[in-house]
Every structure is written in structure tokens, then in C-alpha cells.
Short mmCIF file of C-alpha atoms in Angstrom, two decimals:
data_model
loop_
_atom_site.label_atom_id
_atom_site.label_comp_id
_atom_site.label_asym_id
_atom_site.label_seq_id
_atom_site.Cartn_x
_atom_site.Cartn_y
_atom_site.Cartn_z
CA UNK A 1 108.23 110.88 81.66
CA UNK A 2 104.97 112.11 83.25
CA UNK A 3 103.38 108.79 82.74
CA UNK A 4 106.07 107.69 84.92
CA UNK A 5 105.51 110.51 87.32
CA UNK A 6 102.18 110.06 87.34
CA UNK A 7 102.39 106.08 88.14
CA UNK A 8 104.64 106.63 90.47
CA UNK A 9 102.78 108.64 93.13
CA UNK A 10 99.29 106.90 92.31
CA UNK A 11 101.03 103.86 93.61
CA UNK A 12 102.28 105.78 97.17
CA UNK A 13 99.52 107.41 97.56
CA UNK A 14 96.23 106.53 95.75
CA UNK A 15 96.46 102.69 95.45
CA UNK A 16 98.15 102.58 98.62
CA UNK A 17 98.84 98.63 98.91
CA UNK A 18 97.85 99.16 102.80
CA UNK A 19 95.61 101.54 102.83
CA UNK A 20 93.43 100.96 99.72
CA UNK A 21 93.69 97.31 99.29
CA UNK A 22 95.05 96.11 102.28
CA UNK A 23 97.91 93.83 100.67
CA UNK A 24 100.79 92.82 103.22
CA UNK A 25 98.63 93.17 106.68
CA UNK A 26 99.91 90.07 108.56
CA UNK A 27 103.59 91.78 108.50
CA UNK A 28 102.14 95.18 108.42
CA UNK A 29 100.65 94.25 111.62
CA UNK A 30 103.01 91.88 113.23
CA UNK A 31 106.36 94.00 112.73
CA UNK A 32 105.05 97.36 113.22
CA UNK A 33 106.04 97.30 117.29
CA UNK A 34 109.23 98.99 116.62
CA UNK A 35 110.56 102.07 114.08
CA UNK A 36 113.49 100.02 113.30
CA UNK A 37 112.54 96.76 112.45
CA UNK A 38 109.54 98.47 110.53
CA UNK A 39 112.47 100.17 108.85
CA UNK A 40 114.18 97.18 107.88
CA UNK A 41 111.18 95.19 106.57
CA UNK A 42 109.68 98.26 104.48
CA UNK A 43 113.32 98.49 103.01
CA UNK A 44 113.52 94.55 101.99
CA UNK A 45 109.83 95.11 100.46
CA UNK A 46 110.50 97.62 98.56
CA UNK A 47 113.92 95.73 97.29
CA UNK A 48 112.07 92.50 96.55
CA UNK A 49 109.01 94.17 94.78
CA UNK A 50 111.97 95.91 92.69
CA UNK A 51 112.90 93.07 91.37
CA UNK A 52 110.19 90.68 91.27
CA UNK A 53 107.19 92.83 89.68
CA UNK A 54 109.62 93.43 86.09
CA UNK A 55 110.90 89.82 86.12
CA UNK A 56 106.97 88.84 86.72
CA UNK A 57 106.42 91.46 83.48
CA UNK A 58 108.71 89.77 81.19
CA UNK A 59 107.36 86.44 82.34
CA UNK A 60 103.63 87.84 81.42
CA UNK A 61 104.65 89.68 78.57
CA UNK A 62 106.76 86.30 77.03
CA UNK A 63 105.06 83.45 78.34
CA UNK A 64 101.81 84.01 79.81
CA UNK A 65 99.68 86.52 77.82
CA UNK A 66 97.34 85.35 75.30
CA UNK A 67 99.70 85.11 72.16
CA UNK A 68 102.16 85.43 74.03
CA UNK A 69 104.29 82.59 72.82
CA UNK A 70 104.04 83.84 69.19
CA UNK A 71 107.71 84.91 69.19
CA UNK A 72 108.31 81.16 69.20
CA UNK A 73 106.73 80.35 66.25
CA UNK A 74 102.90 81.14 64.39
CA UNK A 75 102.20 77.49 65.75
CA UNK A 76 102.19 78.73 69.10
CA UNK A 77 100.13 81.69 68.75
CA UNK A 78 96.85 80.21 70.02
CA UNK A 79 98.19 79.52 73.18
CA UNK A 80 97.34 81.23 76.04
CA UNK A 81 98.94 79.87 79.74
CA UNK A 82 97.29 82.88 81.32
CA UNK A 83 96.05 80.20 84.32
CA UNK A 84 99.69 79.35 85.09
CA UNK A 85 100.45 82.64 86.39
CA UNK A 86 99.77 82.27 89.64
CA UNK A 87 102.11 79.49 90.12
CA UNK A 88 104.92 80.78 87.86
CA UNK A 89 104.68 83.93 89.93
CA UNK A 90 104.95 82.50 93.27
CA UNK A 91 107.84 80.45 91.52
CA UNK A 92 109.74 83.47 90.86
CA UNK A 93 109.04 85.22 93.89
CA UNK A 94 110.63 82.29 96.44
CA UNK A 95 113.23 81.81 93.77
CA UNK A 96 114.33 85.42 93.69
CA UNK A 97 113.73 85.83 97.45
CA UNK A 98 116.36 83.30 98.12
CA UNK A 99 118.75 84.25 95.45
CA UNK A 100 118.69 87.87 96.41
CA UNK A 101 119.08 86.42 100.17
CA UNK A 102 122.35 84.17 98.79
CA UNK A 103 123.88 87.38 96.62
CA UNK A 104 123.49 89.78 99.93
CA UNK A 105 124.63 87.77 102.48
CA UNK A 106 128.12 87.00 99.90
CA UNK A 107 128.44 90.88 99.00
CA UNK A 108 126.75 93.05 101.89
CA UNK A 109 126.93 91.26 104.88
CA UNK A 110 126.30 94.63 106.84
CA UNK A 111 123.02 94.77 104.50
CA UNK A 112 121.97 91.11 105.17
CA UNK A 113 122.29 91.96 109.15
CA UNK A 114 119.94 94.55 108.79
CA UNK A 115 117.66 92.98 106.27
CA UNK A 116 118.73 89.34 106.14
CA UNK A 117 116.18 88.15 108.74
CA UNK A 118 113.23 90.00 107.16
CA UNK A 119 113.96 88.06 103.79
CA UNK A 120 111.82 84.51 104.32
CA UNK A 121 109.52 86.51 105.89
CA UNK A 122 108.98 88.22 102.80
CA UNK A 123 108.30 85.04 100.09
CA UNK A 124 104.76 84.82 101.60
CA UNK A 125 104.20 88.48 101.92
CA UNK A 126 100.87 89.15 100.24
CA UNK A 127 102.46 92.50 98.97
CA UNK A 128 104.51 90.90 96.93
CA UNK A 129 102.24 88.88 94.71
CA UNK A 130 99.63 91.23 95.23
CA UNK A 131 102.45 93.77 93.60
CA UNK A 132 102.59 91.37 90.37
CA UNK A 133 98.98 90.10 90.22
CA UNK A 134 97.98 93.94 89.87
CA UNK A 135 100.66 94.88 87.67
CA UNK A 136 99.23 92.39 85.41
CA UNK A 137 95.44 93.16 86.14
CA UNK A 138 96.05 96.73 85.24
CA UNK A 139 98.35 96.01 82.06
CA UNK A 140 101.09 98.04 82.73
CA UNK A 141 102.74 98.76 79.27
CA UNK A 142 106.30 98.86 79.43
CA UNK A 143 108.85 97.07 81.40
CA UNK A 144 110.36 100.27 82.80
CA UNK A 145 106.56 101.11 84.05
CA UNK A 146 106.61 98.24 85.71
CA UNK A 147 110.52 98.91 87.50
CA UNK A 148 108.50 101.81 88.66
CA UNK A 149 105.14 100.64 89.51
CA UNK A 150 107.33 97.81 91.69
CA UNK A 151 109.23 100.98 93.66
CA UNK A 152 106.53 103.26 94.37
CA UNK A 153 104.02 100.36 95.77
CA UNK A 154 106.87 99.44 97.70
CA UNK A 155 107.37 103.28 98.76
CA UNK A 156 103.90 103.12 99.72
CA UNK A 157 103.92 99.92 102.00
CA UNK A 158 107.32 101.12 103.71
CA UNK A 159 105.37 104.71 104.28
CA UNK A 160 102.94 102.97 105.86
CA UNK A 161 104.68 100.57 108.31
CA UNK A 162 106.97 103.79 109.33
CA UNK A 163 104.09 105.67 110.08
CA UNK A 164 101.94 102.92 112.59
CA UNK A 165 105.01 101.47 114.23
CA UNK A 166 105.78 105.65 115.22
CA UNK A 167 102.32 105.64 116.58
CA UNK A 168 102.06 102.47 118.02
CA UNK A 169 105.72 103.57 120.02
CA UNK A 170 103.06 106.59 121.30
CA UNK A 171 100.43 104.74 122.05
CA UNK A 172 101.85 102.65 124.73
CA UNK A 173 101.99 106.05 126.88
CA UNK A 174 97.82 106.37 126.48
CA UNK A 175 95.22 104.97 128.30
CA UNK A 176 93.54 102.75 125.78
CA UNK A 177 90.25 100.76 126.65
CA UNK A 178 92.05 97.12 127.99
CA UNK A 179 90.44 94.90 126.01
CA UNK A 180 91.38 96.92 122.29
CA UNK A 181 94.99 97.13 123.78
CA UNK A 182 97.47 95.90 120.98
CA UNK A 183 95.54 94.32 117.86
CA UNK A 184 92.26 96.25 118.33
CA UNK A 185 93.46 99.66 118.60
CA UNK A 186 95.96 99.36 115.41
CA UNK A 187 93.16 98.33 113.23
CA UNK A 188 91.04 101.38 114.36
CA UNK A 189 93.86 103.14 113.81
CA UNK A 190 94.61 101.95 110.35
CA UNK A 191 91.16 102.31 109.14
CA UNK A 192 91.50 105.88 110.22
CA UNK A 193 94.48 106.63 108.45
CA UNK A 194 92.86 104.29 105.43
CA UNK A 195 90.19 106.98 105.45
CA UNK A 196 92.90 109.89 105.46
CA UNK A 197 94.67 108.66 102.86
CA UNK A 198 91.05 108.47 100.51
CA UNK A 199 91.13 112.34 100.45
CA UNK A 200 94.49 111.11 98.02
CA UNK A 201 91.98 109.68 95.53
CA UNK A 202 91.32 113.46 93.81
CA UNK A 203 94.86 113.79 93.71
CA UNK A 204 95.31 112.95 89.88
CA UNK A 205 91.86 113.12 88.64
CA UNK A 206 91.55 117.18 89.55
CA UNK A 207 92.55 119.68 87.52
CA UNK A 208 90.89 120.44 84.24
CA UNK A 209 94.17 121.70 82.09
CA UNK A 210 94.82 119.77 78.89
CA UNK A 211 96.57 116.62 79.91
CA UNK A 212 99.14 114.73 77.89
CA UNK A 213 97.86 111.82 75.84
CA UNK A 214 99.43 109.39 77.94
CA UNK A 215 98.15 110.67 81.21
CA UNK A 216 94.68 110.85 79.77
CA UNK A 217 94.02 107.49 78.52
CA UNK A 218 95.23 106.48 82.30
CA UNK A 219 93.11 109.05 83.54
CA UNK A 220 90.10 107.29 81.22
CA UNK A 221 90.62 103.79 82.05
CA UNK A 222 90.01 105.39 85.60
CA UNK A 223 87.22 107.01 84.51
CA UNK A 224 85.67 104.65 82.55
CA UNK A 225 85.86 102.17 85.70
CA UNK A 226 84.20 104.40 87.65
CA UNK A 227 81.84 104.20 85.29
CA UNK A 228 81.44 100.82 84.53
CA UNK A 229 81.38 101.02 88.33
CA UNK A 230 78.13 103.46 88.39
CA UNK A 231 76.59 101.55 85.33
CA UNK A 232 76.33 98.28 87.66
CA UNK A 233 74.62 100.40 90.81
CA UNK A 234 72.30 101.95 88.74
CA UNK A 235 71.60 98.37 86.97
CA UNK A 236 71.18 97.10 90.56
CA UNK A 237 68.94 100.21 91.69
CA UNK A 238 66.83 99.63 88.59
CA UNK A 239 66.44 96.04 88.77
CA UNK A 240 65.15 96.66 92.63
CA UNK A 241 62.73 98.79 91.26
CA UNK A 242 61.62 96.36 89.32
CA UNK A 243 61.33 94.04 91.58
CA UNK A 244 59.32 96.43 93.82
CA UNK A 245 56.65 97.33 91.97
CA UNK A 246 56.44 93.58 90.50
CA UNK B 1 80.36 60.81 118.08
CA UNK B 2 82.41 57.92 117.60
CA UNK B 3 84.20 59.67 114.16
CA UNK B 4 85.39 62.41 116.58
CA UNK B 5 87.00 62.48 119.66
CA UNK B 6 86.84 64.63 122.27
CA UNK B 7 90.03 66.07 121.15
CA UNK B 8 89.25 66.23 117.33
CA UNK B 9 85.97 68.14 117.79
CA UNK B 10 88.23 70.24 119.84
CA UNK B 11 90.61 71.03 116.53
CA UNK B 12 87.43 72.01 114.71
CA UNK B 13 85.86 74.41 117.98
CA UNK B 14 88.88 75.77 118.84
CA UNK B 15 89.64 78.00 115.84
CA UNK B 16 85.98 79.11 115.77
CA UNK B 17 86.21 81.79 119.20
CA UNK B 18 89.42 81.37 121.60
CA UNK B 19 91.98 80.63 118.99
CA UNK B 20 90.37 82.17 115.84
CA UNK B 21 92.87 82.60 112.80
CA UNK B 22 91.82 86.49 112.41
CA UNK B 23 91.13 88.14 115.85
CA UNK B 24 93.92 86.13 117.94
CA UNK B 25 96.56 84.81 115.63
CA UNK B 26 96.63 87.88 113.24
CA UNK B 27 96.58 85.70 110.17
CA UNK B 28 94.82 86.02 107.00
CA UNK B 29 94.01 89.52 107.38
CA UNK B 30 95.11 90.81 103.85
CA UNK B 31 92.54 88.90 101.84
CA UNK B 32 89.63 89.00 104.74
CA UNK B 33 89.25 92.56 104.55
CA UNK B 34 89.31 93.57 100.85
CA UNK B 35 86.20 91.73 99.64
CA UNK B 36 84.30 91.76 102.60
CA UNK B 37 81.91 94.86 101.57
CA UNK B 38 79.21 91.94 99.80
CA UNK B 39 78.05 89.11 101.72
CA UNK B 40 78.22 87.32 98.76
CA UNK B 41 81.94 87.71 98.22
CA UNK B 42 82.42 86.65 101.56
CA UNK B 43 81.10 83.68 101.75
CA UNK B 44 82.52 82.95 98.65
CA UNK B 45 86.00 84.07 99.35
CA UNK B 46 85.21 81.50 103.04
CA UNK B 47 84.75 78.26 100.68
CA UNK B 48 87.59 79.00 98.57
CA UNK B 49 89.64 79.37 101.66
CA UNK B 50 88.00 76.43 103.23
CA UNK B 51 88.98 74.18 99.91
CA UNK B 52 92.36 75.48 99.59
CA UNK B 53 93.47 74.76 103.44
CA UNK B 54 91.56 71.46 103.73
CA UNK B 55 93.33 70.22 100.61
CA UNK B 56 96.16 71.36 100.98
CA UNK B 57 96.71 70.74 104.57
CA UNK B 58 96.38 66.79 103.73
CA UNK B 59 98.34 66.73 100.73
CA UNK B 60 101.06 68.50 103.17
CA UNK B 61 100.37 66.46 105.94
CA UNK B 62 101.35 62.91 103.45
CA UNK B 63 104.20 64.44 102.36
CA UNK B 64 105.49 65.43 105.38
CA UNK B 65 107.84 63.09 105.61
CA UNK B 66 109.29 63.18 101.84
CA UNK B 67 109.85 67.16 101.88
CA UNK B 68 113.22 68.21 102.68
CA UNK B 69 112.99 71.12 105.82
CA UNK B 70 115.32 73.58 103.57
CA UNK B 71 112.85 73.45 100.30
CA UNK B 72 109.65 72.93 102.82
CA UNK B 73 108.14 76.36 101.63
CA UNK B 74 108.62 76.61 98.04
CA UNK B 75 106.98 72.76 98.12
CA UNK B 76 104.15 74.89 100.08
CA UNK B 77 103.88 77.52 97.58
CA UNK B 78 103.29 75.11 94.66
CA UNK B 79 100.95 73.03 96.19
CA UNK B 80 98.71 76.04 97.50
CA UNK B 81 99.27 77.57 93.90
CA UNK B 82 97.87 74.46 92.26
CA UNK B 83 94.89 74.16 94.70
CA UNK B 84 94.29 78.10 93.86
CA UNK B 85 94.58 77.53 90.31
CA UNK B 86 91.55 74.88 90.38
CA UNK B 87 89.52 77.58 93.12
CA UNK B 88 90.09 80.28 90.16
CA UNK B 89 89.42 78.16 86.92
CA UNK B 90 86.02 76.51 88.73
CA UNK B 91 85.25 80.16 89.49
CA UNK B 92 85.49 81.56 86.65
CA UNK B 93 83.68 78.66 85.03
CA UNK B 94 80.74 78.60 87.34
CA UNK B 95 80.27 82.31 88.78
CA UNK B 96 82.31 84.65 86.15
CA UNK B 97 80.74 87.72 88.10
CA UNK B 98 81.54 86.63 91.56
CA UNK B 99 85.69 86.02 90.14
CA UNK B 100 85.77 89.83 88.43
CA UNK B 101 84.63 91.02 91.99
CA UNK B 102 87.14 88.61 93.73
CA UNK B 103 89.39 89.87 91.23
CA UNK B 104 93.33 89.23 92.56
CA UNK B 105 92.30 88.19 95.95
CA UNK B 106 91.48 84.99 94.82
CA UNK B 107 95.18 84.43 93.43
CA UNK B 108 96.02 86.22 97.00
CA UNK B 109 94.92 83.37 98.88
CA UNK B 110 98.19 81.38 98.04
CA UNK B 111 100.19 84.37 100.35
CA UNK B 112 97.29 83.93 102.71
CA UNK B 113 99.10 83.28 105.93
CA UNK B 114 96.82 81.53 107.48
CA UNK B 115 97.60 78.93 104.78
CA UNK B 116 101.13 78.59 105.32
CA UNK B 117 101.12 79.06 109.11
CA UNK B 118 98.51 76.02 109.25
CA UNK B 119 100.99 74.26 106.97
CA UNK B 120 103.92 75.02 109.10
CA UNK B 121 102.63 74.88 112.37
CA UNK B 122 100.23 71.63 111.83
CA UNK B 123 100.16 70.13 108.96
CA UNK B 124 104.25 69.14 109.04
CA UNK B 125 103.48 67.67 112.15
CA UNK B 126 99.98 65.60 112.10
CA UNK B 127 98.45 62.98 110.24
CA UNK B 128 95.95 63.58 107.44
CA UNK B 129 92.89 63.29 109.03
CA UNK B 130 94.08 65.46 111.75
CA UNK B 131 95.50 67.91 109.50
CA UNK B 132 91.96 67.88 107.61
CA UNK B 133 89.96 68.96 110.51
CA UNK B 134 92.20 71.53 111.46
CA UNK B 135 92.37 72.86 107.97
CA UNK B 136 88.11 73.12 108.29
CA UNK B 137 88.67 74.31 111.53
CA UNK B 138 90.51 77.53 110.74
CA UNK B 139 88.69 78.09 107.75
CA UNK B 140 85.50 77.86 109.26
CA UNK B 141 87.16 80.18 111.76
CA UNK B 142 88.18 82.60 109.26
CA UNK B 143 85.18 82.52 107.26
CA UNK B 144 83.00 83.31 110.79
CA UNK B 145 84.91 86.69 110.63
CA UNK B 146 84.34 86.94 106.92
CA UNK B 147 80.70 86.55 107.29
CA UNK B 148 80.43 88.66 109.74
CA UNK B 149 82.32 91.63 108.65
CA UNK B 150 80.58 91.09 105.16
CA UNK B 151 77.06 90.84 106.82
CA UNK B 152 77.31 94.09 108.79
CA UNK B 153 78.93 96.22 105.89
CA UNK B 154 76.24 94.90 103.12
CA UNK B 155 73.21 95.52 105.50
CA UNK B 156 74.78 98.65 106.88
CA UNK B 157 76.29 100.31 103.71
CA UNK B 158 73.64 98.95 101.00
CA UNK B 159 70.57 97.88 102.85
CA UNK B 160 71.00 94.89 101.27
CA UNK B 161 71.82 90.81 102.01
CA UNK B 162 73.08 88.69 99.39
CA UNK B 163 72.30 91.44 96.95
CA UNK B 164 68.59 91.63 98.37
CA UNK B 165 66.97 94.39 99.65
CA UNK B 166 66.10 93.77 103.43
CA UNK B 167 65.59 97.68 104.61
CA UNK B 168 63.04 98.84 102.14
CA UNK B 169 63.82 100.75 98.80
CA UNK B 170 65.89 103.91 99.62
CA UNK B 171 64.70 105.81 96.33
CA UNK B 172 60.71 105.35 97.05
CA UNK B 173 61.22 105.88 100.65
CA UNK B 174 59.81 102.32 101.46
CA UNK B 175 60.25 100.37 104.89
CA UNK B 176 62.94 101.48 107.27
CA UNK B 177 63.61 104.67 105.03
CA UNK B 178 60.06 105.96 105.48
CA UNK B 179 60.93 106.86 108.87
CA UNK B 180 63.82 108.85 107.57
CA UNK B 181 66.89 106.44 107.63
CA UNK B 182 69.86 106.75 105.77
CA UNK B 183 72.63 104.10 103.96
CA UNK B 184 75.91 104.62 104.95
CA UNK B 185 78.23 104.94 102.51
CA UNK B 186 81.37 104.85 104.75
CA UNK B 187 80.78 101.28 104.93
CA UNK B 188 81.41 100.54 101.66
CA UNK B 189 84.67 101.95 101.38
CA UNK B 190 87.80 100.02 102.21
CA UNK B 191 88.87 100.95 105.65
CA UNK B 192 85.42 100.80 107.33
CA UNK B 193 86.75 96.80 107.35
CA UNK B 194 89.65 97.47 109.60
CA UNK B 195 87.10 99.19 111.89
CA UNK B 196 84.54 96.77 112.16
CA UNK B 197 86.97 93.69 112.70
CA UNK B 198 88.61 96.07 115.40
CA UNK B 199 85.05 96.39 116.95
CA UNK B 200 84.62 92.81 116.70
CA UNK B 201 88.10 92.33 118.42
CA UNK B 202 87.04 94.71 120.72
CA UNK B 203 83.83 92.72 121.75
CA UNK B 204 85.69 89.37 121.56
CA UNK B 205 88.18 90.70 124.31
CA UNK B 206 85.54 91.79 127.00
CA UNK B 207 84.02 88.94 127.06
CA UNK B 208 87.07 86.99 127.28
CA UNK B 209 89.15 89.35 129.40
CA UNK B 210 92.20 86.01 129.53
CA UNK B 211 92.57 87.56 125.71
CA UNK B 212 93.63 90.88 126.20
CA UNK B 213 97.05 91.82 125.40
CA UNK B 214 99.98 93.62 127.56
CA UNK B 215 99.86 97.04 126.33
#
């Protein structure tokens, strides 16, 4: 359960796909005039990256992985299609897109009003691949992980169209510099609340009480990036020095 | 230049400053912004792109007339995922380091929307060779901005260019730092990009004031 938790409100707020790795900026940016229509499109992400990221999963987890196609036979066990994901992925994606477009517009034609137009939109929305391309560069364990993981990064995206199309509806009464009007100013703006939403980063990684197992090995991986992360500036810093006093 | 005309060289200029892919049509931001904090990955990430959409855009552009309109995009999405495919394999082949740093944005290109907007808005229309130049056009377009970007948050944020020093050695106190200068760190992280390219817009729009938006 906490793993869960824990996923859940890293992907909001720490790996916010805006925010931290800027996934889903062409929509982000070009439907963010209005509350509502923010409303709708964060609602349709969110629904698509429900359904896509597990069905992605299973794909990854039965298909794709190294060994993955063992459960067909020990013949097959050597295989690994890894290299097809991308194009099995994008497969399911405008598959699902338009079936889930098909099934709403038949059962919840009040839902298709409000979403159906946002729905093509949403096949080539970098969020959405982005969602399954990191669920599988992270190796999220369990298919229920990955339900979650597809939620909350959709939570996240929605949070963040809802919050710059409210601003950008207050910005029009300010006197902004003419030639940042429009595009300009909402990057600014966006890096600003990118930079906000870093202080989120200590969020998990605080607190020195004795974590569950699960959480920790999470909270390791993290670690161990950071790391790995260090390892290679130091690497860099020394091989500069090298090269200096060569 | 009798293998351009007037109006081909035109397809190729075009994208480069008055109708550039990033700062005017608001495409292909996602991707542009994540990796830019190395030159290297920039430039990189700029010949990918350039590959992909040149292809691509050709291979569209002869089958534009096979492709039936209501299957149009999922025909797109294959045939950008196959051109990605070969982008990440050759990648990973050649520069192993360069694709762990590229990580997923390299599979991102495919949702690039530069990609499909070329595809939709050009490539569906024109012949190949048309369709090619445009394709080099915006890319070259897009990777401008790349370089850019890349180029001010490497020297900025590192001191470095391509991974070499260019400001000195900040540990021994050697060249620019001797006289007591700093690297800034804020460049490195992620939003600084959305900053600079809004700087960049911001410069591109007073010298073109025909640019600037209704508020």
C-alpha cells in the first residue's frame, strides 16, 4: 500500500511530466487559453494514460522484455524484441485512442461532447508515450503500479494545465512587455513554476524514520542515481584536472 | 542555383527565423527542452530530428496518394516509429553514452509534433523533393533553437562546450574564475530551458515586431 502511496504522489508532484521533464508541451501550451477546455483535455489525459500505460505493461512484461517470450516455450527464451517497443507502443496508443473514442461516443455521448474533440488530439500527445516509455525505463513492478503510475502522471499533467490556463485568464489584465505577449510570457512563467515545483524533490527523500522495505529500495534506486549521477561529475572534474596540468 | 529555385531555397530559409517550428509554430517543444542542458545532446538530438523528418516526410509525401484520409495518422505513427527505431538502434550502436543521456526522448521524437504537423500540413500535399527540403528546413529550424538553448546552458551552467572547458578550471581558480566568477547551477536544472527559449522568443519578437501576438 505505501509503495502505492508513495508512487503515486512522486508522479504529481516530483516527476511532474510538465514540470520536470517537460512531456506534453505542444498541448500544454496550445490549450491552456481557457480553464475549461484545459479542463477537458487534462481529464481525457489522464483517461487515456489510464488505460494505455497497464496495457503498454502487459505488452512489456509478455512480449517485449528480454525473456520475455519464455511463457511460450524454452525455445523462445533468447529472444528479446525490446527495439519493437516503440512501435508496438505507439500501436496501442492510436488503437486505444480510437477505440476508447468509438466506446464513448456509443455510451456517454454527454462525455464525448466534453471530451470527444480532445481525443485525436491526444494519439500524438508526447505525455502519453512519454507515460509508457518511463514506466518501462523505471521498471515498474506490478501491473497495478503501473494503473497507478498511469493516474497520478496524468493527475500531474491535468494539475498543471489547470493551473497556467487560470493564470494565463489573469494575465491578459497585466501589462506585459509586447513582444513576450502570449508564447513568451507562458514559458517564463512555466519555468518559474518548474522551479517551484523542484522544492517537491525533498518531498520523499526527507525524513530519517525507518522506512518500509519497499519504500527503501525505491528510495535507493533514487539514491543510487544520484549517485551514479555525482560519480560521472566528479569523473568529469577529475579528468579536467588532468587535462590541466597535462 | 539551378537545383533550387527561388521558391525552394525559400522552404529551407523560411523555417530558420520568421516561421521557425519552436518560437512561432509552438511545435516540438516537449523533446527540445529536456536534453538541451549539453551541447552535445543537442546537436545530437538536431540530427536525429533532422533524419527522422527528412525521411519520413518523403516516404509520406509518395504515399500520399495510397493512404486512406481516415487511417492517415496511424500510417504516420508507424512510419515515424520505424525511422525512430533505426535513429535509436544506430545510436546505441555508435554513441551508447550519448543514447543513456538521450534516454526516452529519443523514442519521444515519434510524438514530436513538429513531425506530424510537417506530415499533415506538407508532406500530404507536396511532392518528394519538396517535401524533403521542407523536412531539412524545419529541422534545421528546430535544431537552430536546440543549439542555441544547449550552447548558452552548457557554457553558462558548466563552463563548458562540447564537454570542454572554455572558462578556465573552477576548482584551481584558473581563467575567468580567477577574477572571482561563478557557474550557475540554475542552468542546469530543467526549467532554466523554458526561460531561455522565452528570452530567445522574447528577442526574436523585438526585432520582428509583425510577430508579436494579440494579448
Amino acid at each position: 500500500m505505501l509503495e502505492h502511496i508513495e508512487l503515486f504522489f512522486k508522479s504529481i508532484f516530483i516527476d511532474n511530466m510538465v514540470f520536470a521533464v517537460f512531456l506534453g508541451m505542444c498541448s500544454y501550451l496550445a490549450v491552456s487559453k481557457k480553464v475549461a477546455t484545459a479542463v477537458g483535455l487534462g481529464a481525457a489525459v489522464i483517461f487515456v494514460l489510464a488505460v494505455t500505460v497497464p496495457l503498454n505493461w502487459l505488452l512489456d512484461k509478455y512480449l517485449l522484455q528480454d525473456g520475455a517470450l519464455a511463457w511460450l516455450g524454452p525455445e523462445y527464451a533468447d529472444y528479446n524484441l525490446g527495439f519493437l517497443s516503440f512501435i508496438l507502443f505507439i500501436a496501442t496508443i492510436a488503437t486505444m485512442v480510437q477505440l476508447v473514442e468509438i466506446v464513448v461516443e456509443k455510451f456517454s455521448p454527454s462525455l464525448y461532447n466534453s471530451l470527444g474533440i480532445f481525443l485525436p488530439l491526444i494519439a500524438v500527445n508526447c505525455a502519453i508515450l512519454g507515460g509508457s516509455l518511463f514506466m518501462q525505463a523505471r521498471e515498474i513492478e506490478t501491473l497495478g503500479l503501473a494503473f497507478n503510475y498511469g493516474v497520478s502522471s496524468g493527475i500531474g499533467w491535468f494539475l498543471a494545465i489547470l493551473a497556467i490556463a487560470a493564470i494565463r485568464e489573469k494575465i491578459r489584465y497585466s501589462n506585459v512587455p509586447a513582444p513576450l505577449r502570449g508564447l513568451g510570457i507562458t514559458f517564463i512563467i512555466t519555468g518559474l513554476m518548474g522551479i517551484g515545483f523542484q522544492s517537491f524533490g525533498g518531498m520523499l527523500t526527507g525524513g530519517d524514520d525507518a522506512a518500509p522495505a519497499v519504500e527503501e529500495t525505491t528510495a535507493e534506486k533514487m539514491k543510487l542515481k544520484k549517485e551514479i549521477e555525482k560519480e560521472e561529475i566528479d569523473e568529469k572534474e577529475i579528468s579536467f584536472n588532468d587535462a590541466i596540468k597535462e | 542555383m539551378a537545383l533550387l529555385s527561388k521558391k525552394d531555397t525559400n522552404l529551407i530559409l523560411d523555417p530558420l527565423a520568421d516561421n521557425n517550428p519552436i518560437t512561432i509554430q509552438v511545435l516540438g517543444i516537449c523533446s527540445a527542452l529536456a536534453i538541451t542542458a549539453e551541447l552535445k545532446a543537442s546537436v545530437v538530438m538536431a540530427i536525429s530530428v533532422m533524419f527522422v523528418l527528412g525521411v519520413g516526410n518523403v516516404v509520406i509525401s509518395l504515399l500520399r496518394n495510397v493512404i486512406p484520409s481516415k487511417i492517415r495518422i496511424i500510417v504516420q505513427l508507424i512510419v515515424v516509429a520505424a525511422l525512430v527505431i533505426i535513429v535509436d538502434q544506430v545510436l546505441k550502436a555508435f554513441a551508447y553514452e550519448l543514447s543513456k543521456t538521450l534516454a526516452v526522448f529519443v523514442g519521444l521524437i515519434i510524438t514530436n509534433c513538429i513531425i506530424m504537423g510537417r506530415f499533415e500540413a506538407f508532406a500530404l500535399a507536396n511532392g518528394p523533393w519538396r517535401s524533403f527540403l521542407d523536412g531539412i528546413g524545419n529541422s534545421l529550424g528546430y535544431g537552430v533553437i536546440l543549439v542555441i538553448v544547449g550552447f548558452f546552458r552548457e557554457l553558462l551552467g558548466s563552463g563548458t562546450l562540447f564537454g570542454y572547458p572554455v572558462l578556465g578550471d573552477p576548482i584551481v581558480k584558473t581563467g575567468l574564475y580567477a577574477t572571482g566568477y561563478e557557474n550557475n547551477g540554475f542552468m542546469i536544472i530543467p526549467p532554466a530551458a523554458l526561460i531561455v527559449v522565452g528570452i530567445i522568443i522574447w528577442v526574436q519578437r523585438s526585432k520582428n515586431p509583425a510577430l508579436v501576438e494579440e494579448n
